[in-house]
Structures are given as structure tokens and as C-alpha cells.
mmCIF file of C-alpha atoms and ligand atoms in Angstrom:
data_model
loop_
_atom_site.group_PDB
_atom_site.id
_atom_site.type_symbol
_atom_site.label_atom_id
_atom_site.label_comp_id
_atom_site.label_asym_id
_atom_site.label_seq_id
_atom_site.Cartn_x
_atom_site.Cartn_y
_atom_site.Cartn_z
ATOM 1 C CA MET C 8 8.584 -25.364 26.120
ATOM 2 C CA SER C 9 9.852 -22.982 23.896
ATOM 3 C CA ARG C 10 8.344 -21.652 20.326
ATOM 4 C CA ILE C 11 10.608 -22.588 17.382
ATOM 5 C CA ASN C 12 10.037 -20.517 14.292
ATOM 6 C CA VAL C 13 9.992 -21.503 10.844
ATOM 7 C CA MET C 14 12.460 -19.031 9.584
ATOM 8 C CA LYS C 15 15.226 -16.716 11.582
ATOM 9 C CA PRO C 16 17.555 -14.427 9.607
ATOM 10 C CA TRP C 17 21.653 -14.719 10.304
ATOM 11 C CA LEU C 18 22.257 -12.083 11.769
ATOM 12 C CA GLY C 19 25.605 -10.818 14.228
ATOM 13 C CA ALA C 20 27.698 -8.220 15.710
ATOM 14 C CA ASP C 21 29.642 -8.009 12.046
ATOM 15 C CA GLU C 22 26.528 -6.731 10.871
ATOM 16 C CA VAL C 23 25.746 -4.246 13.740
ATOM 17 C CA LEU C 24 29.753 -3.267 12.932
ATOM 18 C CA ALA C 25 29.417 -2.697 8.905
ATOM 19 C CA VAL C 26 25.794 -0.888 9.822
ATOM 20 C CA THR C 27 27.606 1.544 12.118
ATOM 21 C CA GLU C 28 30.758 1.903 9.365
ATOM 22 C CA VAL C 29 27.911 3.041 7.041
ATOM 23 C CA ILE C 30 26.044 5.421 9.931
ATOM 24 C CA GLU C 31 29.611 6.834 11.165
ATOM 25 C CA SER C 32 30.341 7.511 6.923
ATOM 26 C CA GLY C 33 27.638 10.348 6.665
ATOM 27 C CA TRP C 34 26.663 8.200 3.158
ATOM 28 C CA VAL C 35 23.462 6.273 4.408
ATOM 29 C CA ALA C 36 21.056 6.166 0.524
ATOM 30 C CA GLN C 37 22.862 4.771 -2.308
ATOM 31 C CA GLY C 38 26.559 4.817 -2.441
ATOM 32 C CA PRO C 39 29.616 2.740 -2.042
ATOM 33 C CA ARG C 40 28.156 0.095 -0.241
ATOM 34 C CA VAL C 41 25.595 -0.905 -2.599
ATOM 35 C CA ALA C 42 28.989 -1.036 -5.739
ATOM 36 C CA ARG C 43 30.566 -2.853 -3.599
ATOM 37 C CA PHE C 44 27.684 -4.986 -3.363
ATOM 38 C CA GLU C 45 26.942 -5.442 -6.820
ATOM 39 C CA THR C 46 30.569 -6.229 -7.727
ATOM 40 C CA GLU C 47 30.820 -9.233 -5.131
ATOM 41 C CA PHE C 48 27.550 -10.407 -5.734
ATOM 42 C CA ALA C 49 28.491 -10.831 -9.519
ATOM 43 C CA ALA C 50 31.128 -12.595 -8.954
ATOM 44 C CA HIS C 51 29.423 -15.178 -6.082
ATOM 45 C CA MET C 52 26.643 -15.520 -8.728
ATOM 46 C CA GLN C 53 28.939 -16.301 -11.756
ATOM 47 C CA VAL C 54 27.276 -13.190 -14.013
ATOM 48 C CA ASP C 55 28.733 -10.153 -15.524
ATOM 49 C CA PHE C 56 26.128 -6.833 -13.780
ATOM 50 C CA ALA C 57 24.392 -7.231 -11.112
ATOM 51 C CA VAL C 58 21.982 -4.406 -10.151
ATOM 52 C CA ALA C 59 21.006 -3.871 -6.834
ATOM 53 C CA THR C 60 17.502 -3.239 -5.671
ATOM 54 C CA SER C 61 14.834 -2.254 -2.924
ATOM 55 C CA SER C 62 13.466 -5.940 -3.432
ATOM 56 C CA CYS C 63 12.990 -8.961 -5.502
ATOM 57 C CA THR C 64 9.919 -7.207 -6.957
ATOM 58 C CA SER C 65 11.477 -4.512 -8.131
ATOM 59 C CA ALA C 66 14.069 -6.771 -9.510
ATOM 60 C CA LEU C 67 11.032 -8.413 -11.844
ATOM 61 C CA HIS C 68 9.237 -4.715 -13.306
ATOM 62 C CA LEU C 69 12.755 -4.097 -14.441
ATOM 63 C CA ALA C 70 13.830 -7.112 -16.031
ATOM 64 C CA LEU C 71 10.808 -7.052 -18.157
ATOM 65 C CA ILE C 72 10.957 -3.230 -18.729
ATOM 66 C CA VAL C 73 14.919 -4.030 -19.931
ATOM 67 C CA ALA C 74 13.654 -7.427 -22.094
ATOM 68 C CA GLY C 75 10.504 -5.232 -23.582
ATOM 69 C CA ILE C 76 7.985 -6.844 -22.824
ATOM 70 C CA GLY C 77 4.381 -5.082 -22.239
ATOM 71 C CA ALA C 78 1.227 -4.586 -23.574
ATOM 72 C CA GLY C 79 -0.151 -8.054 -25.364
ATOM 73 C CA ASP C 80 2.679 -9.493 -24.660
ATOM 74 C CA GLU C 81 1.998 -12.931 -22.134
ATOM 75 C CA VAL C 82 4.598 -13.901 -20.071
ATOM 76 C CA ILE C 83 4.692 -17.470 -18.546
ATOM 77 C CA VAL C 84 4.767 -17.776 -14.416
ATOM 78 C CA PRO C 85 4.776 -20.989 -12.363
ATOM 79 C CA SER C 86 1.384 -20.284 -10.129
ATOM 80 C CA PHE C 87 3.368 -22.277 -7.420
ATOM 81 C CA SER C 88 4.924 -19.308 -7.097
ATOM 82 C CA PHE C 89 4.823 -16.317 -4.721
ATOM 83 C CA ILE C 90 2.711 -13.452 -5.926
ATOM 84 C CA ALA C 91 5.077 -11.123 -6.681
ATOM 85 C CA THR C 92 6.704 -13.840 -9.430
ATOM 86 C CA ALA C 93 2.745 -12.717 -11.302
ATOM 87 C CA ASN C 94 2.263 -9.462 -10.201
ATOM 88 C CA ALA C 95 5.543 -8.456 -12.294
ATOM 89 C CA PRO C 96 4.426 -9.292 -15.953
ATOM 90 C CA THR C 97 1.085 -7.263 -15.164
ATOM 91 C CA TYR C 98 2.733 -4.163 -13.764
ATOM 92 C CA VAL C 99 3.800 -4.136 -16.841
ATOM 93 C CA GLY C 100 0.851 -4.917 -19.485
ATOM 94 C CA ALA C 101 1.801 -8.096 -20.286
ATOM 95 C CA ARG C 102 -0.545 -11.569 -19.313
ATOM 96 C CA PRO C 103 0.936 -13.791 -16.722
ATOM 97 C CA VAL C 104 -0.125 -17.622 -17.558
ATOM 98 C CA PHE C 105 0.395 -20.234 -15.392
ATOM 99 C CA ALA C 106 2.371 -23.052 -16.677
ATOM 100 C CA ASP C 107 2.016 -26.305 -14.248
ATOM 101 C CA VAL C 108 5.360 -27.410 -12.034
ATOM 102 C CA ASP C 109 6.269 -30.857 -12.141
ATOM 103 C CA LEU C 110 5.873 -33.052 -8.328
ATOM 104 C CA THR C 111 9.239 -33.284 -7.055
ATOM 105 C CA THR C 112 10.812 -30.172 -7.910
ATOM 106 C CA GLY C 113 8.097 -27.985 -7.587
ATOM 107 C CA ASN C 114 9.063 -26.062 -10.516
ATOM 108 C CA VAL C 115 8.391 -24.956 -14.441
ATOM 109 C CA THR C 116 9.584 -28.174 -17.297
ATOM 110 C CA ALA C 117 10.081 -27.331 -21.131
ATOM 111 C CA GLN C 118 6.940 -30.064 -20.793
ATOM 112 C CA THR C 119 4.059 -27.505 -18.652
ATOM 113 C CA VAL C 120 5.889 -24.673 -20.986
ATOM 114 C CA ALA C 121 5.314 -26.038 -24.045
ATOM 115 C CA ALA C 122 1.131 -26.391 -23.063
ATOM 116 C CA VAL C 123 1.117 -23.066 -22.552
ATOM 117 C CA VAL C 124 2.694 -20.987 -25.133
ATOM 118 C CA SER C 125 1.343 -19.350 -27.595
ATOM 119 C CA ALA C 126 1.909 -17.183 -30.484
ATOM 120 C CA GLN C 127 2.358 -14.124 -28.385
ATOM 121 C CA THR C 128 4.967 -15.303 -25.776
ATOM 122 C CA ARG C 129 7.334 -13.296 -24.738
ATOM 123 C CA ALA C 130 9.197 -14.204 -21.629
ATOM 124 C CA VAL C 131 9.121 -16.863 -19.517
ATOM 125 C CA ILE C 132 9.856 -16.737 -15.660
ATOM 126 C CA ILE C 133 11.062 -19.914 -14.504
ATOM 127 C CA VAL C 134 11.583 -19.361 -10.646
ATOM 128 C CA ASP C 135 13.893 -21.964 -8.443
ATOM 129 C CA GLN C 136 11.291 -22.644 -5.499
ATOM 130 C CA GLY C 137 12.368 -22.979 -2.389
ATOM 131 C CA GLY C 138 15.456 -22.990 -3.491
ATOM 132 C CA VAL C 139 15.425 -26.281 -5.840
ATOM 133 C CA PRO C 140 17.633 -25.237 -9.196
ATOM 134 C CA VAL C 141 15.067 -25.095 -12.019
ATOM 135 C CA ASP C 142 16.037 -26.689 -15.231
ATOM 136 C CA LEU C 143 17.163 -24.131 -17.604
ATOM 137 C CA LEU C 144 18.932 -25.648 -19.799
ATOM 138 C CA SER C 145 15.419 -27.870 -21.091
ATOM 139 C CA LEU C 146 13.880 -24.697 -21.560
ATOM 140 C CA ARG C 147 16.232 -23.242 -23.816
ATOM 141 C CA GLU C 148 15.764 -25.050 -26.331
ATOM 142 C CA LEU C 149 12.581 -24.283 -27.093
ATOM 143 C CA CYS C 150 12.229 -20.377 -26.168
ATOM 144 C CA ASP C 151 15.184 -19.629 -28.195
ATOM 145 C CA ARG C 152 13.569 -21.096 -31.315
ATOM 146 C CA GLN C 153 10.247 -18.810 -30.085
ATOM 147 C CA GLY C 154 13.140 -15.936 -29.266
ATOM 148 C CA ILE C 155 11.494 -16.368 -25.650
ATOM 149 C CA VAL C 156 13.596 -14.213 -23.007
ATOM 150 C CA ILE C 157 13.690 -16.270 -19.784
ATOM 151 C CA ILE C 158 13.785 -14.641 -16.091
ATOM 152 C CA GLU C 159 15.114 -16.517 -13.880
ATOM 153 C CA ASP C 160 12.847 -15.542 -10.720
ATOM 154 C CA ALA C 161 16.012 -16.835 -8.480
ATOM 155 C CA ALA C 162 14.583 -14.867 -5.136
ATOM 156 C CA CYS C 163 14.622 -17.519 -3.105
ATOM 157 C CA GLY C 164 18.177 -19.704 -4.552
ATOM 158 C CA ALA C 165 21.299 -18.131 -3.021
ATOM 159 C CA GLY C 166 23.152 -20.193 -3.154
ATOM 160 C CA SER C 167 21.697 -22.968 -5.536
ATOM 161 C CA THR C 168 23.656 -24.807 -8.128
ATOM 162 C CA TYR C 169 23.025 -26.017 -11.129
ATOM 163 C CA HIS C 170 24.890 -27.688 -12.877
ATOM 164 C CA GLY C 171 27.619 -27.298 -10.359
ATOM 165 C CA ARG C 172 27.875 -22.953 -11.741
ATOM 166 C CA SER C 173 25.397 -20.903 -9.655
ATOM 167 C CA VAL C 174 21.096 -20.620 -10.476
ATOM 168 C CA GLY C 175 20.606 -17.475 -12.313
ATOM 169 C CA ALA C 176 24.068 -17.645 -14.282
ATOM 170 C CA GLY C 177 22.873 -19.495 -16.955
ATOM 171 C CA ALA C 178 19.316 -17.507 -17.990
ATOM 172 C CA ASP C 179 18.847 -14.253 -19.186
ATOM 173 C CA ILE C 180 18.143 -12.336 -16.350
ATOM 174 C CA ALA C 181 17.661 -13.242 -12.610
ATOM 175 C CA ALA C 182 16.049 -11.460 -10.334
ATOM 176 C CA TRP C 183 17.091 -12.585 -6.792
ATOM 177 C CA SER C 184 14.834 -11.376 -2.884
ATOM 178 C CA PHE C 185 16.895 -9.995 0.461
ATOM 179 C CA HIS C 186 13.908 -11.027 2.170
ATOM 180 C CA PRO C 187 14.736 -12.473 5.597
ATOM 181 C CA ARG C 188 12.658 -15.146 4.713
ATOM 182 C CA LYS C 189 15.890 -16.109 2.494
ATOM 183 C CA LEU C 190 19.379 -16.799 3.084
ATOM 184 C CA LEU C 191 20.969 -13.697 2.259
ATOM 185 C CA THR C 192 18.529 -10.838 3.936
ATOM 186 C CA THR C 193 18.937 -6.951 4.254
ATOM 187 C CA GLY C 194 15.939 -6.749 5.806
ATOM 188 C CA GLU C 195 14.491 -6.042 2.713
ATOM 189 C CA GLY C 196 15.792 -5.413 -0.600
ATOM 190 C CA GLY C 197 16.751 -7.453 -4.629
ATOM 191 C CA MET C 198 19.223 -7.770 -7.193
ATOM 192 C CA LEU C 199 19.045 -7.601 -10.849
ATOM 193 C CA THR C 200 21.642 -9.917 -12.465
ATOM 194 C CA THR C 201 22.642 -10.486 -15.820
ATOM 195 C CA ASN C 202 25.468 -10.833 -18.781
ATOM 196 C CA ASN C 203 23.344 -7.909 -20.996
ATOM 197 C CA ARG C 204 24.751 -4.927 -20.388
ATOM 198 C CA ASP C 205 22.834 -2.920 -22.262
ATOM 199 C CA TRP C 206 19.990 -4.604 -20.021
ATOM 200 C CA ALA C 207 22.355 -3.472 -17.169
ATOM 201 C CA VAL C 208 22.624 -0.123 -17.434
ATOM 202 C CA ARG C 209 18.877 0.986 -18.725
ATOM 203 C CA ALA C 210 17.790 -1.271 -15.047
ATOM 204 C CA ARG C 211 20.542 0.926 -13.098
ATOM 205 C CA GLN C 212 19.079 4.334 -14.966
ATOM 206 C CA LEU C 213 15.318 3.131 -14.291
ATOM 207 C CA ARG C 214 16.234 2.384 -10.549
ATOM 208 C CA GLU C 215 17.242 5.683 -10.130
ATOM 209 C CA HIS C 216 14.139 7.564 -11.750
ATOM 210 C CA ALA C 217 16.121 7.014 -14.674
ATOM 211 C CA MET C 218 18.773 10.602 -14.024
ATOM 212 C CA SER C 219 21.053 10.212 -16.714
ATOM 213 C CA VAL C 220 23.571 11.075 -13.478
ATOM 214 C CA SER C 221 23.328 8.969 -10.512
ATOM 215 C CA ALA C 222 22.482 10.856 -7.155
ATOM 216 C CA SER C 223 25.667 9.038 -5.717
ATOM 217 C CA ASP C 224 28.064 11.066 -8.811
ATOM 218 C CA ARG C 225 26.050 14.027 -8.393
ATOM 219 C CA GLN C 226 26.816 14.494 -5.071
ATOM 220 C CA GLY C 227 30.352 13.883 -5.305
ATOM 221 C CA SER C 228 31.411 16.534 -7.209
ATOM 222 C CA LEU C 229 30.933 20.130 -6.056
ATOM 223 C CA LEU C 230 29.138 21.150 -9.429
ATOM 224 C CA ALA C 231 26.746 18.641 -10.897
ATOM 225 C CA ALA C 232 26.366 18.016 -14.516
ATOM 226 C CA PRO C 233 22.187 19.004 -14.218
ATOM 227 C CA GLU C 234 20.659 15.346 -14.707
ATOM 228 C CA VAL C 235 18.136 14.584 -17.724
ATOM 229 C CA TYR C 236 15.070 11.847 -17.983
ATOM 230 C CA ALA C 237 14.963 10.128 -21.082
ATOM 231 C CA GLU C 238 12.224 8.180 -19.488
ATOM 232 C CA VAL C 239 9.561 7.597 -16.873
ATOM 233 C CA GLY C 240 11.806 5.532 -14.016
ATOM 234 C CA TYR C 241 11.334 4.031 -10.649
ATOM 235 C CA ASN C 242 12.853 4.419 -7.234
ATOM 236 C CA TYR C 243 13.805 0.709 -7.076
ATOM 237 C CA ARG C 244 16.808 1.642 -4.312
ATOM 238 C CA MET C 245 18.927 -0.577 -2.609
ATOM 239 C CA THR C 246 20.659 1.825 0.509
ATOM 240 C CA ASP C 247 24.334 1.515 1.671
ATOM 241 C CA LEU C 248 22.777 0.652 5.346
ATOM 242 C CA GLN C 249 21.091 -2.892 3.547
ATOM 243 C CA ALA C 250 23.977 -2.937 1.377
ATOM 244 C CA ALA C 251 27.030 -3.265 4.155
ATOM 245 C CA VAL C 252 24.644 -6.254 5.655
ATOM 246 C CA GLY C 253 24.623 -8.307 2.257
ATOM 247 C CA ILE C 254 28.367 -7.811 2.043
ATOM 248 C CA VAL C 255 28.349 -9.790 5.831
ATOM 249 C CA GLN C 256 26.029 -12.011 4.253
ATOM 250 C CA LEU C 257 27.278 -12.639 1.293
ATOM 251 C CA GLY C 258 30.006 -13.634 2.854
ATOM 252 C CA LYS C 259 28.772 -16.564 5.009
ATOM 253 C CA LEU C 260 26.528 -17.971 2.548
ATOM 254 C CA PRO C 261 28.658 -20.483 2.029
ATOM 255 C CA GLU C 262 28.482 -21.283 5.528
ATOM 256 C CA ILE C 263 24.433 -20.661 5.756
ATOM 257 C CA VAL C 264 24.014 -23.320 2.428
ATOM 258 C CA ARG C 265 26.886 -25.657 4.425
ATOM 259 C CA ARG C 266 24.152 -26.113 7.746
ATOM 260 C CA ARG C 267 21.210 -25.740 6.099
ATOM 261 C CA ARG C 268 21.917 -28.418 3.767
ATOM 262 C CA GLU C 269 23.525 -30.513 6.738
ATOM 263 C CA LEU C 270 19.624 -29.922 8.798
ATOM 264 C CA ALA C 271 17.823 -31.259 5.358
ATOM 265 C CA GLU C 272 19.688 -33.883 5.453
ATOM 266 C CA ARG C 273 18.684 -34.781 9.286
ATOM 267 C CA TYR C 274 15.299 -34.296 8.364
ATOM 268 C CA ALA C 275 15.460 -36.243 5.212
ATOM 269 C CA GLY C 276 17.375 -39.185 7.135
ATOM 270 C CA VAL C 277 14.029 -39.269 9.134
ATOM 271 C CA ILE C 278 10.872 -38.474 7.280
ATOM 272 C CA ASP C 279 11.957 -40.622 4.447
ATOM 273 C CA GLY C 280 11.395 -43.877 6.816
ATOM 274 C CA ILE C 281 7.759 -42.448 7.148
ATOM 275 C CA PRO C 282 5.004 -43.726 5.127
ATOM 276 C CA GLY C 283 2.834 -40.939 3.796
ATOM 277 C CA LEU C 284 5.721 -38.052 3.449
ATOM 278 C CA ARG C 285 7.736 -37.463 1.500
ATOM 279 C CA ALA C 286 10.575 -34.593 1.559
ATOM 280 C CA VAL C 287 11.987 -31.789 -1.064
ATOM 281 C CA ALA C 288 15.752 -33.381 -2.443
ATOM 282 C CA ASP C 289 17.709 -32.460 -4.970
ATOM 283 C CA PRO C 290 16.724 -32.738 -7.857
ATOM 284 C CA GLU C 291 19.564 -34.763 -10.562
ATOM 285 C CA TRP C 292 20.786 -31.631 -12.118
ATOM 286 C CA GLY C 293 22.254 -29.466 -9.113
ATOM 287 C CA THR C 294 22.568 -28.716 -5.438
ATOM 288 C CA GLY C 295 19.157 -26.604 -3.444
ATOM 289 C CA ASN C 296 19.784 -24.574 -0.202
ATOM 290 C CA PHE C 297 16.673 -25.662 1.063
ATOM 291 C CA GLN C 298 15.623 -22.254 1.656
ATOM 292 C CA SER C 299 12.386 -23.707 2.494
ATOM 293 C CA PHE C 300 11.886 -27.549 3.633
ATOM 294 C CA TRP C 301 8.240 -28.505 2.219
ATOM 295 C CA ILE C 302 7.412 -31.730 2.885
ATOM 296 C CA ASP C 303 4.688 -33.383 0.682
ATOM 297 C CA VAL C 304 1.675 -35.028 3.290
ATOM 298 C CA GLN C 305 0.594 -37.743 1.028
ATOM 299 C CA PRO C 306 -3.661 -39.095 0.925
ATOM 300 C CA ASP C 307 -2.349 -42.192 2.383
ATOM 301 C CA PHE C 308 -1.521 -40.528 5.342
ATOM 302 C CA ALA C 309 -3.444 -40.532 8.450
ATOM 303 C CA LEU C 310 -3.558 -36.868 9.504
ATOM 304 C CA ASP C 311 -4.259 -34.695 6.758
ATOM 305 C CA ARG C 312 -1.509 -30.697 5.651
ATOM 306 C CA GLU C 313 -3.855 -28.836 8.228
ATOM 307 C CA GLY C 314 -3.636 -31.922 10.736
ATOM 308 C CA VAL C 315 -0.053 -32.534 10.532
ATOM 309 C CA LEU C 316 0.413 -28.131 10.921
ATOM 310 C CA ALA C 317 -2.051 -28.157 14.373
ATOM 311 C CA ALA C 318 -0.088 -31.375 15.645
ATOM 312 C CA LEU C 319 3.020 -28.887 14.987
ATOM 313 C CA ALA C 320 0.948 -26.074 16.508
ATOM 314 C CA ASP C 321 0.477 -28.902 19.674
ATOM 315 C CA ALA C 322 4.147 -28.801 19.986
ATOM 316 C CA GLU C 323 4.835 -25.231 20.176
ATOM 317 C CA VAL C 324 6.345 -25.808 16.435
ATOM 318 C CA SER C 325 5.575 -23.032 13.730
ATOM 319 C CA ALA C 326 5.081 -24.573 10.259
ATOM 320 C CA ARG C 327 3.945 -22.951 7.343
ATOM 321 C CA ARG C 328 2.072 -24.152 4.771
ATOM 322 C CA GLY C 329 3.197 -24.435 1.415
ATOM 323 C CA ILE C 330 3.427 -22.522 -1.544
ATOM 324 C CA MET C 331 0.756 -20.586 -2.774
ATOM 325 C CA ALA C 332 -1.516 -20.860 -6.087
ATOM 326 C CA ALA C 333 -1.135 -17.376 -7.322
ATOM 327 C CA HIS C 334 -4.006 -18.799 -9.887
ATOM 328 C CA ARG C 335 -6.659 -19.548 -7.083
ATOM 329 C CA GLN C 336 -6.364 -15.290 -5.753
ATOM 330 C CA PRO C 337 -9.083 -13.080 -5.927
ATOM 331 C CA ALA C 338 -6.477 -10.484 -7.861
ATOM 332 C CA TYR C 339 -6.013 -13.268 -10.925
ATOM 333 C CA ARG C 340 -8.984 -15.508 -10.345
ATOM 334 C CA ASP C 341 -10.512 -14.833 -13.238
ATOM 335 C CA ARG C 342 -8.485 -13.852 -15.276
ATOM 336 C CA CYS C 343 -7.338 -16.794 -15.875
ATOM 337 C CA ASP C 344 -9.194 -18.410 -18.415
ATOM 338 C CA GLY C 345 -10.185 -21.185 -16.993
ATOM 339 C CA ALA C 346 -6.114 -23.118 -16.418
ATOM 340 C CA VAL C 347 -5.652 -26.314 -15.808
ATOM 341 C CA LEU C 348 -2.941 -26.762 -12.833
ATOM 342 C CA PRO C 349 -3.714 -29.523 -11.323
ATOM 343 C CA VAL C 350 0.367 -30.099 -9.348
ATOM 344 C CA THR C 351 0.147 -27.121 -8.645
ATOM 345 C CA GLU C 352 -3.179 -27.649 -6.732
ATOM 346 C CA TYR C 353 -1.787 -30.552 -5.624
ATOM 347 C CA LEU C 354 1.508 -29.303 -4.176
ATOM 348 C CA THR C 355 -0.732 -26.200 -2.546
ATOM 349 C CA ASP C 356 -2.774 -27.983 -0.658
ATOM 350 C CA HIS C 357 -0.654 -30.788 0.370
ATOM 351 C CA THR C 358 2.693 -29.560 1.113
ATOM 352 C CA LEU C 359 3.976 -27.608 4.612
ATOM 353 C CA ILE C 360 7.370 -25.721 5.130
ATOM 354 C CA LEU C 361 8.798 -27.330 8.306
ATOM 355 C CA PRO C 362 11.372 -25.182 10.521
ATOM 356 C CA LEU C 363 14.880 -24.521 9.225
ATOM 357 C CA TYR C 364 17.614 -21.639 9.912
ATOM 358 C CA HIS C 365 21.366 -21.403 10.085
ATOM 359 C CA ASP C 366 20.768 -21.108 14.437
ATOM 360 C CA LEU C 367 17.637 -24.226 14.753
ATOM 361 C CA THR C 368 19.449 -26.939 17.334
ATOM 362 C CA LEU C 369 19.919 -30.325 16.500
ATOM 363 C CA ALA C 370 16.588 -30.578 19.933
ATOM 364 C CA ASP C 371 14.722 -28.457 17.941
ATOM 365 C CA GLN C 372 14.443 -30.147 15.271
ATOM 366 C CA ASP C 373 14.531 -33.574 17.313
ATOM 367 C CA ARG C 374 11.176 -32.278 18.181
ATOM 368 C CA VAL C 375 9.604 -31.270 14.957
ATOM 369 C CA LEU C 376 10.691 -34.857 14.085
ATOM 370 C CA ASP C 377 9.572 -36.420 16.996
ATOM 371 C CA THR C 378 6.126 -34.546 16.298
ATOM 372 C CA LEU C 379 6.107 -36.287 12.659
ATOM 373 C CA VAL C 380 7.055 -39.390 13.905
ATOM 374 C CA VAL C 381 3.730 -39.227 16.552
ATOM 375 C CA ALA C 382 1.481 -38.133 13.484
ATOM 376 C CA ALA C 383 2.220 -41.672 11.813
ATOM 377 C CA SER C 384 2.093 -43.140 14.928
ATOM 378 C CA VAL C 385 -1.401 -42.161 15.495
ATOM 379 C CA GLN C 386 -1.787 -43.394 11.328
ATOM 380 C CA LYS C 387 -0.755 -47.007 12.442
ATOM 381 C CA CYS C 388 -3.275 -47.289 15.031
ATOM 382 C CA GLY C 389 -5.827 -45.665 13.228
ATOM 383 C CA ALA C 390 -5.204 -48.398 10.348
ATOM 384 C CA ALA C 391 -5.244 -50.588 12.419
HETATM 385 C C1 PLP H 162 9.589 -16.660 -6.176
HETATM 386 C C2 PLP H 162 9.882 -15.505 -5.513
HETATM 387 N N1 PLP H 162 10.108 -14.604 -6.412
HETATM 388 C C3 PLP H 162 9.318 -13.122 -5.640
HETATM 389 C C4 PLP H 162 9.383 -12.398 -4.242
HETATM 390 C C5 PLP H 162 9.076 -11.223 -3.951
HETATM 391 O O1 PLP H 162 10.841 -10.679 -2.878
HETATM 392 P P1 PLP H 162 10.589 -9.344 -2.745
HETATM 393 O O2 PLP H 162 9.665 -9.508 -1.204
HETATM 394 O O3 PLP H 162 12.098 -9.596 -2.301
HETATM 395 O O4 PLP H 162 10.169 -8.766 -3.485
HETATM 396 C C6 PLP H 162 9.336 -13.141 -3.444
HETATM 397 C C7 PLP H 162 9.071 -13.785 -2.159
HETATM 398 O O5 PLP H 162 9.050 -14.450 -0.976
HETATM 399 C C8 PLP H 162 9.487 -14.391 -3.712
HETATM 400 O O6 PLP H 162 9.314 -16.223 -2.869
#
């Protein structure tokens, strides 16, 4: 029985060819491919500007800097997210304040954010958790009234839609990840998108040591003008090797989303009929890319979440515990003023992520489903 992994990127001959062309061109660092990837990504995500970065984490960091967030400010974030969401405000000296999430979507809502807004709140980082689109419009009124910047952590969201547009398009700034756990990968990598020209220009400089002349422009001229460093910047650059892969992957994104949604529907068709299990689903305001297909192992199911994970492991299925809760980690445990996050804690303790990737075969998916059906029948025997 071969092992079924939780995720496998869809990479192939086109990516190999694209990387080969970059190597043969002799220009492997940030250059023309990065510029092209930015242009195509911005068009695809329906925004004016895209700035490629080394990761989503670095894009979040730059987003907070260009939005003017710093020491003494509070930034509302879900604890129910990969820890990078909470780390970004910490990098700029701001305080991450944890908001709870909605049980169905796993995302923050206007109510959970309003519950923790204070006079110090300057920004909120909303997350499309597992690719489920966050209900941005419900937060707009609250945030606009108080001058709170909305930053969308769309790390998982490429290919998800919100009211018919790409997620991220309606936020003040969005940050994206191209880690291999995401639909679109460049190995490591990220993107910052915004419609604010000034923010895009500053982010573009900051990601490259805040140089006034980019390395590729200097390299392209015979007598380069001396560059000026007006502020302290970072090396958050993407390479042309990565961008070449990203351009190919972006072209494949609609097909990746279509396939994932097809497999997700097949999962849900069985899981929705198993009492005690609940599968993630599209919210009424958009469509998800099913970056993570998570299920909630409810308390009335005979096996608890760890038991289901063990049953899947016995069937050589590598599932994963659901999303972490940052406020429980040593890095934040002592700095969150006794945050009360019951839904976050419930979801962190009861959800698990099932394998879902482009090349997942129906036979392998059936093995996952059969394991869940058997686990459910154990429950029936136990209850009899
Ligand atoms: C919600 C969220 N934000 C941020 C990140 C960090 O992305 P990266 O690894 O590209 O820095 C991740 C990665 O898993 C994530 O899931």
C-alpha cells in the first residue's frame, strides 16, 4: 500500500523548461521574470500593483511597514492561523491582538473583530483560512469608521473568490504565499498586492535594501548611477528562477482550482453523510480553492481527532492536525492577556486536514473515504 501525502505540488516539464531558460539566460536573481510575474499576478488577482517577495511572511512585514504600523499600535489577527500572521505585527513592534473566528468558515468576522477593537487598533489582518474567503465587506464599515487598515493574509487564497472577484482584491493590501503547501508554488516565495501606488513603490524599494536603483537596473546600464539608501531595508527579493516557475504555475491555477473543487465535492459527498463529521464548505459570499480540505471531528463521533488521525495513518494516509492556535504557543502565551477564544480552541482541537492535491487519484481518495466510513461504523458498534 503506497503512502498518500497530504499535499503534493503540481510541477512538471513546463516548469523545468522555464527554469532551464532562466539558467541559460545567465540572469538568475531578481530581474525580468520577476517583473513579468508581478504584472501577470496583478492582472490575475484584479489589483493594480504586485510586488514579489521572498515569502508571504516578508510580504506581511512590508505591508505593515508601508501602512505605517509600528510600536504602540495594535493589530488584530486571528490566533487560528499559521504563526506568521501574528509574527508580522510583532516584527514592527506592534501588539498582535487575537480575535476569535467563526465555527463554519474558520475566519474572523465583524463581530469577533469588533469585540477586541481598541483606541490603539491600527490594522486588522484577515486570513482566508485554508482558502475559505473571508467576509471582507462585513468588516469594511467597522474598519473605515475607525481608520483601521485591512490587510488580507491571502497566503492560502490564490484562486478563491469573494463576490465574484479574486480574494485580496478588496483589501487595502494583501499578502500571498507560494510555499509548496499552497496551490501555486515557487518553492518559497510571496507577493504583496495593493491598489495604492505609494505603498507599492515603497514596498518595492524596501524588499531590495531600500535601494533607490534596483539591482537589475544597475546591472542593465553600463555606467550605473550611484544608489541612495533613504531608510533601512531588507533582502526580501524573489529570484528569476522562482518567478519563472511562478509564471507557469499561475497559468495552471484555474485548472488546479477546478480539480481541487472537483475532489472536494467528492469528499463532501461522502463525509456530509457521516454523522459526527463536518466538512469545510463554500460560504455564501464566495468560492474556496480548498487549499486545505479540513473536517471537524465532532464530540459525538466515536473516535476523537487523534483517533481518526491514527486510523488514517494505519491506512498509510498522511493527514494533518488542523490549523494551530498562535495564542497557545510559548511565543505568545504570556502576551495575550487571557484572550478568550473558544471557537479557535475548538477548531484547533477537533479539525484535521485530509489529503488533497491535483494528482490525487480517485482510488487514493476512496482509501481516505473508506477509512472514515470504517471509523464511523466503529462508532455505530460502540453505541449499540
Ligand atoms: C495563513 C498563513 N499566513 C502566512 C503564512 C506564511 O507563508 P510563507 O511560508 O510564504 O511565509 C502561511 C504559511 O503557511 C499561512 O498559512
